[in-house]
Amino acid sequence: IAGSIAIPANSNTITGTGTRFTQQLAAGDRIVLKGMSHVVTQIISDSLMTVSPDYRGVSDVTQGKPSGNIACMIMPNCL
Protein backbone atom coordinates (compact mmCIF):
# COMPACT_ATOMS: atom_id res chain seq x y z
CA ILE A 1 0.00 0.00 0.00
CA ALA A 2 1.47 3.34 -1.06
CA GLY A 3 2.01 6.32 1.23
CA SER A 4 1.41 6.81 4.93
CA ILE A 5 -1.71 7.11 7.07
CA ALA A 6 -3.02 8.88 10.14
CA ILE A 7 -5.98 7.91 12.35
CA PRO A 8 -7.03 9.47 15.65
CA ALA A 9 -7.75 7.19 18.61
CA ASN A 10 -11.45 6.27 18.84
CA SER A 11 -12.08 7.23 15.21
CA ASN A 12 -13.08 5.33 12.09
CA THR A 13 -11.64 7.83 9.58
CA ILE A 14 -8.23 7.16 8.04
CA THR A 15 -6.45 9.98 6.24
CA GLY A 16 -3.69 9.12 3.79
CA THR A 17 -0.72 11.02 2.42
CA GLY A 18 0.57 9.81 -0.94
CA THR A 19 -1.99 6.98 -0.80
CA ARG A 20 -4.10 5.40 -3.55
CA PHE A 21 -6.98 3.94 -1.57
CA THR A 22 -9.35 3.90 -4.57
CA GLN A 23 -6.88 1.80 -6.57
CA GLN A 24 -5.54 -0.47 -3.84
CA LEU A 25 -8.44 -1.18 -1.47
CA ALA A 26 -12.20 -1.76 -1.61
CA ALA A 27 -15.07 -1.77 0.85
CA GLY A 28 -15.07 -5.12 2.60
CA ASP A 29 -11.28 -5.53 2.59
CA ARG A 30 -9.77 -6.32 5.97
CA ILE A 31 -6.88 -4.26 7.29
CA VAL A 32 -4.75 -4.44 10.43
CA LEU A 33 -3.96 -1.32 12.44
CA LYS A 34 -1.42 -1.89 15.21
CA GLY A 35 -2.49 -5.50 15.58
CA MET A 36 -6.26 -4.82 15.50
CA SER A 37 -8.40 -6.08 12.60
CA HIS A 38 -10.76 -3.66 10.86
CA VAL A 39 -13.03 -3.84 7.81
CA VAL A 40 -12.89 -1.06 5.22
CA THR A 41 -16.43 0.37 5.16
CA GLN A 42 -16.02 3.14 2.59
CA ILE A 43 -13.36 4.44 0.23
CA ILE A 44 -14.10 8.14 -0.13
CA SER A 45 -11.03 9.18 -2.12
CA ASP A 46 -7.40 8.24 -2.67
CA SER A 47 -6.61 9.83 0.69
CA LEU A 48 -9.72 9.20 2.82
CA MET A 49 -11.48 6.03 3.95
CA THR A 50 -13.47 4.69 6.88
CA VAL A 51 -13.19 1.44 8.82
CA SER A 52 -15.21 -0.56 11.32
CA PRO A 53 -14.86 -0.87 14.23
CA ASP A 54 -13.36 2.45 15.30
CA TYR A 55 -9.59 2.39 15.91
CA ARG A 56 -9.24 1.72 19.64
CA GLY A 57 -5.58 2.52 20.16
CA VAL A 58 -4.52 4.46 23.24
CA SER A 59 -2.95 7.15 21.07
CA ASP A 60 -3.32 8.60 17.59
CA VAL A 61 -1.41 7.01 14.71
CA THR A 62 0.45 9.62 12.69
CA GLN A 63 2.59 8.91 9.64
CA GLY A 64 1.92 5.18 9.89
CA LYS A 65 3.67 3.21 7.15
CA PRO A 66 2.55 -0.04 5.53
CA SER A 67 5.35 -2.04 7.11
CA GLY A 68 5.44 -4.59 9.90
CA ASN A 69 8.24 -2.65 11.62
CA ILE A 70 6.33 0.63 11.90
CA ALA A 71 3.36 1.71 14.03
CA CYS A 72 0.73 0.74 11.48
CA MET A 73 0.35 -2.09 9.02
CA ILE A 74 -2.28 -2.31 6.29
CA MET A 75 -2.90 -5.56 4.45
CA PRO A 76 -5.83 -6.05 2.05
CA ASN A 77 -7.85 -9.20 2.62
CA CYS A 78 -5.90 -10.31 5.69
CA LEU A 79 -7.24 -12.82 8.22
C-alpha atoms as a printed R data frame, in Angstrom:
   type eleno elety resid chain resno       x       y      z
1  ATOM     1    CA   ILE     A     1   0.000   0.000  0.000
2  ATOM     2    CA   ALA     A     2   1.467   3.338 -1.057
3  ATOM     3    CA   GLY     A     3   2.014   6.318  1.232
4  ATOM     4    CA   SER     A     4   1.406   6.809  4.935
5  ATOM     5    CA   ILE     A     5  -1.710   7.115  7.070
6  ATOM     6    CA   ALA     A     6  -3.025   8.877 10.140
7  ATOM     7    CA   ILE     A     7  -5.977   7.912 12.352
8  ATOM     8    CA   PRO     A     8  -7.027   9.468 15.653
9  ATOM     9    CA   ALA     A     9  -7.753   7.189 18.609
10 ATOM    10    CA   ASN     A    10 -11.451   6.267 18.842
11 ATOM    11    CA   SER     A    11 -12.085   7.228 15.210
12 ATOM    12    CA   ASN     A    12 -13.078   5.331 12.093
13 ATOM    13    CA   THR     A    13 -11.640   7.830  9.582
14 ATOM    14    CA   ILE     A    14  -8.230   7.159  8.039
15 ATOM    15    CA   THR     A    15  -6.448   9.981  6.241
16 ATOM    16    CA   GLY     A    16  -3.687   9.120  3.791
17 ATOM    17    CA   THR     A    17  -0.716  11.024  2.421
18 ATOM    18    CA   GLY     A    18   0.570   9.810 -0.935
19 ATOM    19    CA   THR     A    19  -1.992   6.978 -0.805
20 ATOM    20    CA   ARG     A    20  -4.101   5.404 -3.553
21 ATOM    21    CA   PHE     A    21  -6.984   3.937 -1.565
22 ATOM    22    CA   THR     A    22  -9.353   3.896 -4.571
23 ATOM    23    CA   GLN     A    23  -6.883   1.804 -6.566
24 ATOM    24    CA   GLN     A    24  -5.537  -0.473 -3.839
25 ATOM    25    CA   LEU     A    25  -8.438  -1.177 -1.467
26 ATOM    26    CA   ALA     A    26 -12.204  -1.762 -1.615
27 ATOM    27    CA   ALA     A    27 -15.075  -1.771  0.846
28 ATOM    28    CA   GLY     A    28 -15.071  -5.123  2.602
29 ATOM    29    CA   ASP     A    29 -11.280  -5.533  2.591
30 ATOM    30    CA   ARG     A    30  -9.765  -6.320  5.970
31 ATOM    31    CA   ILE     A    31  -6.881  -4.257  7.290
32 ATOM    32    CA   VAL     A    32  -4.752  -4.440 10.432
33 ATOM    33    CA   LEU     A    33  -3.959  -1.323 12.440
34 ATOM    34    CA   LYS     A    34  -1.416  -1.886 15.214
35 ATOM    35    CA   GLY     A    35  -2.493  -5.498 15.583
36 ATOM    36    CA   MET     A    36  -6.256  -4.822 15.495
37 ATOM    37    CA   SER     A    37  -8.396  -6.076 12.603
38 ATOM    38    CA   HIS     A    38 -10.763  -3.658 10.863
39 ATOM    39    CA   VAL     A    39 -13.026  -3.836  7.809
40 ATOM    40    CA   VAL     A    40 -12.891  -1.062  5.216
41 ATOM    41    CA   THR     A    41 -16.433   0.365  5.165
42 ATOM    42    CA   GLN     A    42 -16.024   3.137  2.593
43 ATOM    43    CA   ILE     A    43 -13.360   4.440  0.227
44 ATOM    44    CA   ILE     A    44 -14.102   8.140 -0.128
45 ATOM    45    CA   SER     A    45 -11.032   9.179 -2.118
46 ATOM    46    CA   ASP     A    46  -7.397   8.241 -2.673
47 ATOM    47    CA   SER     A    47  -6.607   9.832  0.691
48 ATOM    48    CA   LEU     A    48  -9.721   9.201  2.819
49 ATOM    49    CA   MET     A    49 -11.481   6.028  3.950
50 ATOM    50    CA   THR     A    50 -13.472   4.691  6.883
51 ATOM    51    CA   VAL     A    51 -13.186   1.436  8.815
52 ATOM    52    CA   SER     A    52 -15.212  -0.560 11.315
53 ATOM    53    CA   PRO     A    53 -14.862  -0.873 14.233
54 ATOM    54    CA   ASP     A    54 -13.356   2.449 15.300
55 ATOM    55    CA   TYR     A    55  -9.591   2.392 15.905
56 ATOM    56    CA   ARG     A    56  -9.240   1.718 19.640
57 ATOM    57    CA   GLY     A    57  -5.585   2.520 20.164
58 ATOM    58    CA   VAL     A    58  -4.522   4.455 23.235
59 ATOM    59    CA   SER     A    59  -2.954   7.147 21.071
60 ATOM    60    CA   ASP     A    60  -3.320   8.598 17.587
61 ATOM    61    CA   VAL     A    61  -1.414   7.010 14.707
62 ATOM    62    CA   THR     A    62   0.447   9.624 12.688
63 ATOM    63    CA   GLN     A    63   2.589   8.913  9.635
64 ATOM    64    CA   GLY     A    64   1.923   5.178  9.893
65 ATOM    65    CA   LYS     A    65   3.667   3.211  7.148
66 ATOM    66    CA   PRO     A    66   2.550  -0.035  5.525
67 ATOM    67    CA   SER     A    67   5.348  -2.037  7.112
68 ATOM    68    CA   GLY     A    68   5.440  -4.594  9.903
69 ATOM    69    CA   ASN     A    69   8.239  -2.652 11.618
70 ATOM    70    CA   ILE     A    70   6.326   0.635 11.900
71 ATOM    71    CA   ALA     A    71   3.358   1.709 14.028
72 ATOM    72    CA   CYS     A    72   0.727   0.742 11.484
73 ATOM    73    CA   MET     A    73   0.349  -2.087  9.022
74 ATOM    74    CA   ILE     A    74  -2.278  -2.315  6.294
75 ATOM    75    CA   MET     A    75  -2.902  -5.558  4.452
76 ATOM    76    CA   PRO     A    76  -5.827  -6.045  2.048
77 ATOM    77    CA   ASN     A    77  -7.852  -9.203  2.616
78 ATOM    78    CA   CYS     A    78  -5.901 -10.311  5.692
79 ATOM    79    CA   LEU     A    79  -7.238 -12.825  8.215
